[in-house]
XYZ file of C-alpha atoms in Angstrom:
730
model
C -60.934 6.793 -15.806
C -58.890 9.775 -14.362
C -57.723 9.806 -10.288
C -60.007 12.164 -8.274
C -60.107 14.532 -5.771
C -61.692 15.877 -2.910
C -62.348 16.007 0.973
C -61.344 13.001 3.568
C -62.351 10.322 5.406
C -61.078 7.684 7.362
C -60.917 4.281 7.015
C -59.430 1.515 9.646
C -57.124 -0.130 7.413
C -53.570 -0.725 7.539
C -51.404 -0.641 4.199
C -48.111 -0.290 5.670
C -46.968 -2.613 9.327
C -45.706 -0.949 11.668
C -42.627 -1.991 14.329
C -41.524 1.441 15.692
C -43.540 3.593 18.449
C -45.060 5.822 15.733
C -47.743 3.649 14.432
C -50.612 5.997 15.903
C -50.155 7.501 13.166
C -51.449 5.004 11.173
C -54.581 4.971 12.159
C -55.751 8.151 9.864
C -56.265 6.682 6.502
C -57.847 9.211 3.683
C -60.408 8.633 1.072
C -62.040 12.034 -0.834
C -65.304 12.401 0.467
C -68.072 10.681 -1.395
C -70.373 12.993 -3.076
C -73.699 12.164 -1.797
C -75.914 14.491 -3.712
C -74.359 12.969 -6.965
C -75.069 9.741 -5.228
C -78.962 10.277 -5.054
C -79.323 11.394 -8.919
C -77.478 8.563 -9.862
C -80.054 6.019 -7.721
C -82.818 8.531 -8.574
C -81.942 8.172 -11.927
C -81.043 4.394 -11.850
C -84.511 4.126 -10.810
C -86.105 5.947 -13.241
C -85.218 3.495 -16.473
C -88.044 2.311 -17.997
C -89.034 -0.257 -20.352
C -88.014 1.981 -23.250
C -84.352 3.183 -21.987
C -83.924 -0.981 -21.446
C -85.800 -1.526 -25.285
C -83.418 0.711 -26.186
C -80.273 -0.901 -24.763
C -81.938 -3.783 -25.988
C -81.763 -2.616 -29.066
C -78.168 -1.550 -28.850
C -77.378 -5.757 -27.523
C -77.798 -6.438 -31.064
C -74.763 -5.309 -32.364
C -72.305 -5.500 -29.577
C -73.556 -8.697 -27.816
C -75.125 -11.307 -30.715
C -73.134 -11.217 -33.461
C -71.422 -14.376 -32.953
C -74.529 -16.104 -32.099
C -76.919 -14.868 -35.054
C -74.936 -15.391 -37.645
C -74.357 -18.921 -37.377
C -76.421 -19.950 -39.849
C -74.399 -19.481 -42.296
C -71.536 -22.065 -41.448
C -73.660 -24.902 -38.963
C -74.879 -26.923 -41.331
C -71.306 -26.576 -43.846
C -69.293 -28.007 -40.497
C -71.373 -31.140 -40.320
C -70.382 -34.049 -42.058
C -73.663 -35.283 -43.031
C -73.366 -39.192 -45.269
C -76.500 -39.042 -47.985
C -78.939 -37.293 -45.235
C -82.528 -38.229 -44.402
C -85.498 -36.767 -43.400
C -85.449 -38.259 -40.483
C -81.835 -37.481 -40.116
C -82.291 -33.132 -40.939
C -85.601 -33.524 -38.159
C -83.650 -35.508 -35.468
C -80.492 -31.933 -36.190
C -82.974 -29.781 -36.246
C -84.294 -31.210 -32.351
C -80.760 -31.105 -31.301
C -80.163 -28.054 -32.492
C -83.515 -26.173 -31.004
C -83.305 -28.120 -27.415
C -80.034 -26.836 -27.321
C -80.680 -23.345 -27.476
C -83.820 -23.412 -25.118
C -81.714 -24.857 -22.895
C -78.428 -23.813 -23.217
C -79.381 -20.893 -24.261
C -82.430 -19.396 -22.564
C -82.653 -21.418 -19.407
C -78.791 -21.712 -18.762
C -77.380 -18.142 -19.786
C -80.209 -15.851 -20.272
C -82.205 -17.565 -16.798
C -79.286 -18.486 -14.594
C -75.902 -17.531 -15.655
C -76.819 -13.436 -15.925
C -77.474 -13.024 -12.658
C -74.624 -14.599 -11.484
C -72.706 -10.971 -11.900
C -69.987 -9.828 -10.563
C -71.545 -5.987 -9.749
C -72.431 -5.795 -13.346
C -69.784 -7.571 -14.735
C -69.480 -10.915 -16.327
C -67.522 -13.383 -18.147
C -65.608 -16.169 -17.056
C -63.295 -13.926 -14.759
C -66.056 -12.317 -13.320
C -67.338 -15.920 -12.261
C -63.708 -16.442 -11.177
C -63.378 -13.287 -8.896
C -66.584 -13.422 -6.932
C -65.959 -16.645 -5.714
C -62.704 -15.115 -4.706
C -64.297 -11.792 -3.120
C -66.365 -14.848 -1.248
C -63.634 -16.850 -0.247
C -59.998 -16.597 0.142
C -59.178 -18.700 -2.644
C -57.529 -15.852 -4.881
C -54.053 -14.303 -5.008
C -56.312 -11.703 -2.756
C -58.119 -11.751 0.007
C -61.755 -11.583 0.191
C -61.151 -8.895 2.645
C -59.173 -6.850 -0.444
C -62.628 -5.980 -2.119
C -64.234 -5.022 0.915
C -63.832 -1.401 0.373
C -65.971 -1.567 -2.714
C -69.082 -3.350 -1.599
C -72.896 -3.421 -2.751
C -76.059 -4.098 -1.298
C -76.188 -7.129 -3.134
C -72.945 -8.737 -1.996
C -73.873 -7.472 2.083
C -77.181 -9.732 1.361
C -74.312 -13.136 0.194
C -72.505 -12.004 2.415
C -73.923 -12.002 6.056
C -74.042 -15.638 7.266
C -70.519 -15.292 5.694
C -69.288 -17.416 9.268
C -71.065 -20.644 8.192
C -69.456 -21.068 5.374
C -70.402 -24.589 3.266
C -68.535 -27.484 3.160
C -67.094 -26.933 0.085
C -66.013 -23.410 0.447
C -63.691 -24.663 4.123
C -62.485 -27.102 1.430
C -61.279 -24.776 -1.046
C -59.844 -22.186 1.522
C -57.978 -24.870 2.410
C -57.190 -26.971 -0.108
C -54.215 -25.563 -2.715
C -54.837 -27.919 -5.574
C -58.720 -26.822 -5.436
C -57.929 -23.103 -5.549
C -54.867 -23.764 -8.470
C -57.046 -26.036 -10.040
C -59.876 -22.894 -9.923
C -57.102 -20.516 -11.217
C -56.680 -23.321 -14.047
C -59.959 -23.475 -14.926
C -60.275 -19.537 -15.346
C -57.671 -19.290 -17.509
C -58.384 -21.916 -19.340
C -62.105 -20.223 -20.339
C -59.890 -17.189 -20.483
C -57.843 -18.701 -23.376
C -60.463 -20.298 -24.948
C -62.150 -17.059 -25.596
C -59.284 -15.532 -26.923
C -59.015 -18.590 -29.387
C -63.032 -18.005 -30.455
C -61.481 -14.428 -31.304
C -59.123 -15.942 -34.019
C -61.873 -18.551 -34.830
C -64.636 -16.145 -35.552
C -63.673 -13.917 -37.618
C -62.529 -16.353 -40.106
C -65.337 -18.662 -39.995
C -68.319 -15.569 -40.193
C -66.359 -13.877 -43.282
C -65.549 -16.987 -45.033
C -68.935 -18.274 -44.782
C -70.419 -15.591 -45.419
C -67.928 -14.781 -48.809
C -68.570 -18.253 -50.298
C -72.384 -16.428 -50.696
C -69.818 -15.889 -53.880
C -68.973 -19.546 -55.852
C -72.872 -20.169 -56.163
C -73.920 -17.119 -58.922
C -70.587 -17.148 -60.147
C -69.512 -20.614 -60.942
C -66.687 -20.099 -62.551
C -65.007 -18.520 -59.054
C -62.745 -20.904 -57.098
C -62.414 -21.455 -53.808
C -59.112 -20.122 -53.597
C -60.368 -16.811 -54.196
C -62.891 -16.940 -52.200
C -60.276 -17.877 -49.621
C -57.853 -15.188 -50.534
C -60.928 -12.577 -50.870
C -62.215 -13.323 -46.916
C -58.215 -13.044 -46.067
C -58.414 -9.000 -47.263
C -61.299 -8.368 -45.753
C -59.619 -9.836 -42.595
C -56.345 -7.929 -43.008
C -59.042 -4.281 -43.893
C -61.200 -4.573 -40.614
C -57.555 -5.719 -38.104
C -55.731 -2.518 -39.916
C -58.570 -0.382 -38.791
C -58.749 -1.473 -35.379
C -56.587 1.376 -34.383
C -58.925 3.749 -35.351
C -61.513 2.576 -32.895
C -65.617 1.268 -33.810
C -67.141 4.825 -31.775
C -67.281 6.379 -35.031
C -69.460 3.564 -36.776
C -70.460 1.356 -33.935
C -73.810 2.968 -34.627
C -73.902 0.900 -38.050
C -74.182 -2.079 -36.196
C -77.179 -2.605 -34.480
C -79.143 -1.788 -37.834
C -76.894 -4.169 -39.878
C -77.670 -6.447 -36.755
C -81.281 -5.316 -36.750
C -81.489 -6.549 -40.588
C -80.199 -9.527 -40.091
C -81.811 -11.154 -37.439
C -85.356 -9.849 -38.866
C -84.433 -10.791 -42.672
C -83.093 -13.962 -42.294
C -86.562 -16.034 -39.934
C -88.886 -14.564 -42.754
C -86.462 -16.234 -45.615
C -86.729 -19.519 -43.255
C -91.153 -19.143 -43.099
C -90.967 -18.916 -46.441
C -89.006 -21.804 -46.970
C -90.978 -23.757 -44.071
C -94.484 -22.753 -46.308
C -92.897 -23.838 -49.654
C -90.832 -26.927 -48.850
C -91.697 -28.418 -45.395
C -94.828 -26.899 -43.286
C -94.926 -29.711 -41.004
C -91.389 -28.901 -39.743
C -92.146 -28.127 -36.189
C -93.155 -31.553 -35.133
C -89.414 -31.959 -34.508
C -90.011 -29.908 -31.503
C -90.409 -33.229 -29.682
C -87.670 -34.738 -28.315
C -89.009 -37.845 -29.701
C -86.610 -37.530 -32.709
C -83.151 -36.628 -30.821
C -83.899 -40.100 -29.045
C -84.755 -41.441 -33.081
C -82.261 -39.979 -34.491
C -79.319 -41.621 -31.946
C -80.977 -44.893 -32.470
C -80.881 -45.069 -35.818
C -76.973 -43.247 -36.582
C -75.663 -44.492 -33.192
C -72.396 -43.356 -33.405
C -72.156 -41.531 -36.890
C -74.914 -39.474 -34.757
C -72.506 -38.724 -32.335
C -69.806 -37.184 -33.970
C -72.700 -34.927 -36.155
C -72.785 -32.981 -32.531
C -69.437 -31.844 -33.392
C -71.419 -29.503 -35.945
C -74.425 -29.148 -33.797
C -72.825 -27.510 -31.286
C -72.319 -24.279 -33.741
C -75.442 -23.289 -33.294
C -74.808 -22.335 -29.844
C -71.639 -20.021 -30.359
C -71.392 -17.006 -29.043
C -73.523 -17.502 -26.583
C -71.212 -16.878 -23.907
C -70.932 -13.923 -24.999
C -74.599 -13.179 -23.545
C -73.007 -13.505 -20.108
C -69.061 -11.803 -20.753
C -70.812 -9.125 -22.500
C -72.959 -7.824 -19.499
C -70.839 -5.502 -17.947
C -71.563 -2.877 -20.864
C -75.379 -3.652 -20.548
C -77.198 -4.816 -18.124
C -79.535 -8.302 -17.499
C -83.278 -6.730 -18.404
C -81.566 -5.590 -22.383
C -79.791 -8.721 -23.055
C -82.899 -10.952 -21.646
C -85.102 -9.051 -23.657
C -82.825 -9.193 -26.851
C -81.775 -12.781 -26.315
C -85.788 -14.132 -25.850
C -88.136 -11.456 -28.217
C -85.462 -11.695 -31.214
C -82.624 -13.793 -31.291
C -83.853 -16.514 -30.019
C -87.178 -16.723 -32.221
C -84.450 -15.730 -35.267
C -82.617 -18.476 -34.325
C -85.334 -20.921 -34.557
C -87.101 -19.910 -37.145
C -83.792 -19.777 -39.476
C -82.444 -23.268 -38.598
C -86.655 -24.210 -39.417
C -86.427 -22.873 -42.949
C -82.787 -24.200 -43.516
C -83.934 -27.697 -42.112
C -87.076 -27.759 -44.217
C -84.856 -26.923 -47.688
C -82.585 -29.466 -46.535
C -85.117 -31.848 -46.548
C -86.443 -31.373 -49.839
C -82.954 -30.574 -51.316
C -80.910 -33.595 -48.804
C -77.616 -32.574 -50.768
C -77.440 -29.339 -50.981
C -75.931 -29.471 -46.658
C -72.834 -28.098 -47.941
C -73.876 -24.824 -48.940
C -76.855 -25.077 -46.732
C -77.774 -21.236 -45.838
C -77.023 -19.289 -49.764
C -78.904 -22.100 -51.307
C -82.313 -21.826 -49.047
C -82.377 -18.071 -49.594
C -84.374 -17.288 -53.302
C -82.882 -15.700 -55.867
C -84.711 -12.896 -56.354
C -82.977 -11.804 -52.619
C -80.008 -13.506 -53.184
C -78.286 -9.889 -53.259
C -79.784 -7.874 -50.795
C -79.099 -11.136 -48.086
C -75.334 -11.983 -49.460
C -74.962 -8.103 -48.912
C -76.134 -8.213 -45.042
C -74.872 -11.948 -44.719
C -71.251 -9.723 -45.159
C -72.190 -7.194 -43.107
C -73.070 -9.604 -40.433
C -69.794 -11.583 -40.852
C -67.918 -8.158 -40.206
C -69.551 -7.140 -37.319
C -69.877 -10.669 -35.516
C -65.841 -10.499 -36.551
C -65.634 -7.418 -34.624
C -67.437 -8.120 -31.773
C -65.139 -11.039 -31.038
C -62.408 -8.721 -31.918
C -63.177 -5.718 -29.464
C -64.033 -8.681 -26.468
C -60.463 -10.684 -26.966
C -59.278 -6.769 -26.528
C -61.080 -6.411 -23.281
C -60.266 -10.075 -22.227
C -56.411 -9.572 -22.745
C -56.724 -5.900 -21.062
C -58.485 -7.703 -17.536
C -55.107 -10.071 -17.552
C -52.546 -7.797 -17.781
C -53.927 -5.447 -14.745
C -54.605 -8.669 -12.935
C -51.034 -9.355 -13.665
C -52.301 -12.755 -15.067
C -50.603 -12.292 -18.564
C -46.938 -10.002 -19.143
C -47.709 -6.500 -19.701
C -48.887 -5.354 -23.577
C -50.207 -1.709 -24.609
C -53.792 -1.030 -23.952
C -55.125 2.230 -25.560
C -58.958 3.286 -25.499
C -59.509 4.773 -28.723
C -62.829 6.332 -26.878
C -63.088 9.054 -24.952
C -66.434 8.044 -23.622
C -66.419 4.577 -23.491
C -64.022 2.836 -21.187
C -64.254 -0.513 -22.447
C -63.369 0.698 -25.880
C -60.011 -0.492 -25.937
C -57.142 -1.570 -28.261
C -53.846 -3.324 -28.270
C -51.503 -2.846 -30.759
C -49.403 -6.005 -30.248
C -52.423 -8.513 -29.412
C -54.356 -7.193 -33.037
C -50.871 -8.315 -35.677
C -51.119 -11.112 -33.284
C -54.662 -12.140 -34.174
C -55.299 -10.737 -37.534
C -51.499 -13.263 -38.145
C -53.355 -15.991 -36.595
C -57.013 -15.589 -38.910
C -55.149 -15.032 -41.863
C -53.687 -17.957 -41.795
C -56.337 -20.298 -40.548
C -58.296 -18.871 -43.658
C -55.244 -19.752 -46.355
C -53.977 -22.694 -44.109
C -57.758 -24.747 -43.400
C -59.913 -23.234 -45.711
C -61.796 -25.820 -45.601
C -65.374 -24.556 -43.370
C -65.398 -27.890 -42.013
C -61.761 -28.060 -41.028
C -62.653 -24.648 -39.269
C -65.728 -25.791 -38.389
C -64.149 -28.835 -36.495
C -62.034 -26.298 -34.614
C -64.729 -24.461 -33.367
C -66.378 -26.189 -32.031
C -63.844 -27.194 -29.318
C -63.708 -23.361 -28.322
C -67.547 -23.224 -28.169
C -67.971 -26.693 -26.030
C -65.157 -26.348 -23.554
C -66.341 -22.604 -22.662
C -69.977 -23.297 -21.745
C -68.125 -26.352 -19.803
C -66.058 -24.437 -17.902
C -68.874 -21.706 -17.189
C -71.161 -25.068 -16.163
C -68.467 -25.403 -13.496
C -68.100 -22.104 -12.222
C -72.021 -21.380 -11.989
C -72.195 -24.764 -9.752
C -69.442 -23.534 -7.650
C -71.226 -19.936 -7.420
C -74.591 -22.085 -6.685
C -73.337 -24.057 -3.697
C -71.035 -22.255 -2.284
C -72.506 -18.245 -2.355
C -76.048 -18.513 -3.035
C -76.413 -21.775 -0.844
C -78.836 -23.147 -3.149
C -80.470 -26.162 -2.423
C -79.198 -29.446 -2.986
C -81.889 -31.334 -5.159
C -81.690 -28.063 -7.380
C -78.032 -28.163 -7.675
C -78.008 -30.798 -8.725
C -80.603 -31.231 -11.621
C -79.007 -28.156 -12.573
C -75.510 -29.935 -13.186
C -76.381 -33.140 -14.391
C -78.462 -31.677 -17.056
C -75.864 -29.491 -18.173
C -72.924 -31.006 -17.297
C -74.231 -34.269 -18.928
C -75.430 -32.766 -21.748
C -71.899 -30.220 -23.135
C -69.866 -32.840 -21.786
C -71.291 -35.347 -24.664
C -71.064 -31.991 -26.793
C -67.271 -31.863 -25.506
C -66.743 -35.606 -26.271
C -67.868 -35.315 -30.008
C -65.393 -32.364 -30.691
C -62.633 -33.618 -29.232
C -62.552 -36.846 -31.890
C -62.384 -34.079 -34.087
C -58.982 -32.353 -33.067
C -57.256 -34.638 -35.954
C -59.104 -32.599 -38.366
C -58.368 -29.045 -37.586
C -59.803 -29.274 -33.979
C -55.830 -29.349 -32.574
C -55.795 -25.442 -33.983
C -57.843 -24.077 -30.237
C -55.857 -26.901 -28.060
C -52.275 -25.416 -29.417
C -53.260 -21.772 -29.201
C -54.873 -22.418 -25.572
C -52.305 -24.099 -24.059
C -49.423 -21.519 -25.728
C -51.756 -18.700 -23.776
C -51.974 -20.975 -20.557
C -48.342 -21.704 -20.401
C -47.497 -17.903 -21.031
C -50.080 -17.247 -18.485
C -49.415 -19.288 -15.243
C -45.515 -18.970 -16.878
C -46.121 -15.010 -15.959
C -48.463 -15.725 -13.241
C -46.096 -17.989 -11.320
C -42.761 -15.512 -11.844
C -44.637 -12.716 -9.971
C -45.710 -14.175 -7.384
C -42.369 -15.767 -6.831
C -40.775 -11.994 -6.840
C -44.022 -10.896 -4.430
C -42.854 -13.892 -2.019
C -39.245 -12.811 -1.269
C -40.323 -9.219 -1.101
C -42.980 -10.197 1.511
C -39.859 -12.312 3.355
C -37.395 -9.280 2.966
C -39.590 -6.335 3.482
C -38.270 -3.345 5.475
C -40.372 -2.051 8.001
C -40.617 1.283 10.089
C -38.040 0.770 12.114
C -35.775 0.057 9.712
C -36.246 2.940 7.507
C -35.684 4.790 10.462
C -32.293 3.811 11.049
C -31.424 4.480 7.634
C -32.709 7.083 7.594
C -30.624 8.598 10.609
C -27.317 7.525 8.916
C -25.213 10.760 8.965
C -23.961 9.755 5.778
C -27.809 9.402 4.225
C -28.900 12.934 2.829
C -32.362 14.397 2.917
C -32.089 16.169 -0.729
C -34.885 19.114 -1.859
C -37.773 17.325 -4.429
C -40.661 15.143 -4.613
C -40.428 11.186 -4.326
C -43.091 9.232 -5.882
C -41.787 5.237 -4.787
C -43.557 2.489 -6.609
C -43.900 -0.926 -4.709
C -45.690 -4.253 -5.271
C -46.094 -5.055 -1.257
C -48.888 -3.337 0.742
C -48.064 -4.651 4.429
C -44.051 -3.036 4.130
C -41.559 -1.155 2.007
C -39.527 -3.058 -0.507
C -36.017 -4.669 -0.024
C -35.007 -2.224 -3.135
C -35.927 0.921 -1.235
C -32.930 -0.401 1.230
C -30.150 -1.057 -1.743
C -31.580 2.562 -3.502
C -30.301 4.319 -0.180
C -27.391 2.306 0.557
C -26.115 3.267 -2.907
C -27.687 6.882 -3.451
C -26.847 7.823 -0.252
C -29.846 9.848 -0.583
C -33.950 10.083 0.040
C -36.117 13.055 -0.997
C -37.163 15.141 1.460
C -40.770 14.206 0.731
C -40.963 10.517 -0.551
C -44.127 9.187 -0.925
C -44.677 5.018 -1.577
C -47.092 4.540 -3.818
C -48.422 1.082 -4.390
C -50.873 0.197 -7.306
C -53.976 -2.250 -5.656
C -55.887 -3.632 -8.154
C -59.305 -5.232 -5.848
C -61.185 -7.949 -7.280
C -63.836 -6.021 -8.333
C -64.932 -4.260 -11.988
C -64.140 -0.929 -10.897
C -63.366 1.513 -7.660
C -65.635 4.171 -6.854
C -63.525 7.379 -7.666
C -64.219 8.542 -4.195
C -61.808 5.033 -3.101
C -60.203 5.710 -5.885
C -56.514 7.416 -2.816
C -55.571 5.923 0.415
C -53.223 8.680 1.504
C -51.838 8.549 5.114
C -48.588 9.491 7.016
C -45.558 7.171 8.088
C -44.365 8.597 11.282
C -41.143 9.786 9.510
C -40.754 13.510 9.120
C -41.612 13.903 5.328
C -42.682 10.193 4.513
C -46.021 8.777 3.325
C -48.103 6.046 1.787
C -50.483 6.702 -1.007
C -52.292 3.832 -1.884
C -53.845 3.884 -6.157
C -56.870 1.526 -6.306
C -58.580 0.216 -8.707
C -61.036 -2.872 -9.883
C -60.081 -5.259 -13.400
C -62.305 -3.020 -15.375
C -60.774 0.217 -14.623
C -58.482 2.285 -16.803
C -55.909 4.618 -15.117
C -53.961 8.039 -16.172
C -51.436 8.615 -13.681
C -49.576 10.753 -15.877
C -48.392 14.724 -15.215
C -48.973 17.468 -12.834
C -52.736 15.766 -12.554
C -51.927 13.162 -10.344
C -49.471 14.573 -8.373
C -52.120 17.191 -7.711
C -54.267 15.305 -6.765
C -52.179 13.534 -3.950
C -50.329 16.036 -3.033
C -54.432 17.710 -1.929
C -55.403 14.286 -0.715
C -52.422 14.535 1.631
C -52.486 17.990 2.712
C -56.573 17.576 4.061
C -54.648 14.126 5.363
C -52.539 16.486 7.998
C -55.567 18.951 8.416
C -57.388 16.298 9.670
C -54.608 14.237 11.837
C -53.426 17.069 13.056
C -55.079 17.046 16.373
C -52.867 13.704 17.528
C -51.067 14.075 20.608
C -47.879 13.411 18.858
C -48.019 15.320 16.355
C -45.596 17.916 17.082
C -44.882 19.387 13.630
C -46.710 22.237 12.823
C -49.375 21.374 9.938
C -48.608 24.972 7.977
C -44.780 23.762 8.027
C -45.494 20.410 7.144
C -47.837 21.718 3.931
C -45.281 24.133 2.909
C -42.579 21.253 2.934
C -44.718 19.608 0.201
C -45.755 22.613 -1.983
C -41.579 23.099 -2.068
C -41.505 19.812 -2.660
C -43.079 20.006 -5.770
C -41.832 23.311 -7.092
C -38.276 21.531 -6.863
C -39.261 18.710 -8.859
C -41.045 15.697 -8.602
C -39.209 11.380 -9.565
C -40.847 8.541 -9.944
C -38.812 5.739 -8.711
C -39.357 1.564 -9.606
C -37.589 -1.224 -8.647
C -36.524 -3.535 -11.936
C -35.632 -7.089 -10.135
C -34.184 -9.859 -11.457
C -33.931 -12.980 -10.298
C -30.181 -15.288 -8.994
C -30.935 -19.007 -9.960
C -28.266 -20.721 -7.647
C -27.344 -24.240 -8.884
C -29.332 -25.455 -5.469
C -32.585 -24.534 -6.684
C -35.361 -27.097 -7.997
C -34.965 -27.788 -12.416
C -38.421 -26.689 -12.077
C -37.778 -23.332 -10.890
C -35.282 -22.793 -12.949
C -36.764 -23.080 -15.797
C -39.970 -21.234 -15.191
C -38.341 -18.281 -13.735
C -36.381 -18.290 -16.962
C -39.332 -18.279 -18.744
C -40.569 -15.565 -16.540
C -37.226 -13.487 -17.608
C -37.497 -13.542 -21.087
C -41.332 -12.734 -20.478
C -40.347 -9.635 -18.589
C -37.533 -8.410 -20.706
C -39.376 -8.423 -23.459
C -42.717 -7.240 -22.577
C -43.602 -3.530 -22.324
C -41.696 -1.567 -19.413
C -44.179 -0.460 -16.675
C -44.960 -0.054 -13.448
C -46.211 -3.247 -10.615
C -49.040 -4.578 -11.545
C -50.640 -1.960 -14.544
C -48.457 -0.498 -17.301
C -48.149 2.757 -16.514
C -45.299 4.601 -18.334
C -44.510 8.157 -15.771
C -42.272 10.699 -16.954
C -38.817 11.027 -15.355
C -39.009 7.637 -13.788
C -36.019 5.940 -12.623
C -35.203 2.177 -12.203
C -33.244 0.391 -9.593
C -32.481 -3.061 -10.207
C -31.579 -5.277 -8.428
C -31.044 -9.545 -7.733
C -33.241 -11.125 -6.267
C -32.801 -14.856 -5.300
C -34.429 -17.449 -5.961
């Protein structure tokens, strides 16, 4: 999103501490003026959004949101460890899948989770940021996002003075705050693991359909073909999906409609009374007969709900109504009928469970279904790969992950991003999973770990939202938590037994990612802590500039700093060594708010700092925003905002400098040349530092050295960027 400029209004918020007698200059902040006409038109357009537009959006969700969920029949039954299954076993399994889809899919995600959006965004990070914005439990205080408040948030915060007991515990307990951060990080890591396993198991299961009509094709050849398909898919990522995305919904629509029709055919021909299994009696009977073995089978049954997290995570790309319509009226009935048809066939052919999908397809339509299944598996893989790119981008923006290159592959769709480093890492892992763990059961075991843990994390965070933000009655909260925590907890306990059989893959991936995220987060926080402790106030800056040996040279300098309540200590190091400061110096802070997007009219905040030619500028953005700070466009927009700020603040009694003279200085400085300066600090680790600090800071330095050079927080390369190095004492 390009920066916007316009007229300005004042807001009573300070960026720089005022320790000098020039504090009165800090009372006038400027935002570009909001275009009220556009706002009214947008609101009117939103009000006119009717059922036809929601139906169109619901159709589009088929190709983006539900790819992983609706293709799950390809691998659910082959992932189960069934030993001479009987009719009662299959009825019990289908009953479990029906109630899992109903309770978790319909009740939890479609009816509850979709309401816990963070200003339209969904997912683990959205839940965490929603909690952070309503309490002081995050790396930013909740007031950081006040500038982008919405009506719904005002409703949530109207009784903020009477916080719940649990909310107060989180605000005062460091353990509780770090636990919530760890849970959010773990959910993110598991979703990235999902981006590795979904392409592997989906494409492998679809390509396995070649073995039925051609028995001579070996399993190794199917694995090799699946690896080739994924290799090509990952190579095409750099071109984006805009040119082919219009095919996604028709492909998934054909899959969603064709499989339940085959299911109905199978029900009629094999076991018309299959729907008696909807009674929970068959679940209790299943566990009563099978005991521990029945419990272990849950590791495969959980895969019927795989991809359900996408209902919530992709909320920002659509809206609640469209996702609910698509799920309740197409996806959910399709899955119920497809699994019913598969189960009806397997009841009559109990030993075909290792190929439980293709065996129940009639021979006359085998090849059309095979083609649709392969295309649907590719679309499902693409959906999870794109979601992984989006999660990585949000993590980088929130400063939880080392900076990697993020490319926007579409000029029209902000959420369509691509990361070369992440793409090739995903490709290597996906192909390795197929070639090393080619058995569908082993990959299914690993997949079950990811699915169950992500659902459990969402349940925990949703419970916190109910208690702290929604103030839901205790009885309803207890009912929700007991049902879903126990249900998903049983699933987790079952899949954890599969760790030696492939389940260790997501644990290893998540542990490595979580360690990288925590190491980066720890190092960044230590650096911020040092800068806040050794920050330079305006009084000291005035003393530095009053030194006769420090010259004010022509030109415009953007000095980037991370801290918001003072000036970075690198400034003193820079001034003492360069013995100069540009005539117009703008201390620029990139400030991320715990909101998805910042309105364009609230993007730039500028103000005077009371010293001649010294200004402050804040560029604000949310975790779903994209920024372009390169070129003259950014410089011109900041200078335009400064000019309007100077004109509006010229009435201050102590502002003796003529307005036209000050504006003229801005123009002359830009003409003389623009330079961008950023600090590049490293830790000096002393002998007295604890072993933990030495290890974590050394690990952070390794990450920092090998990540992409960028401005603080956000990876935005700038032309003419001068780096100023400095050592911080650990």
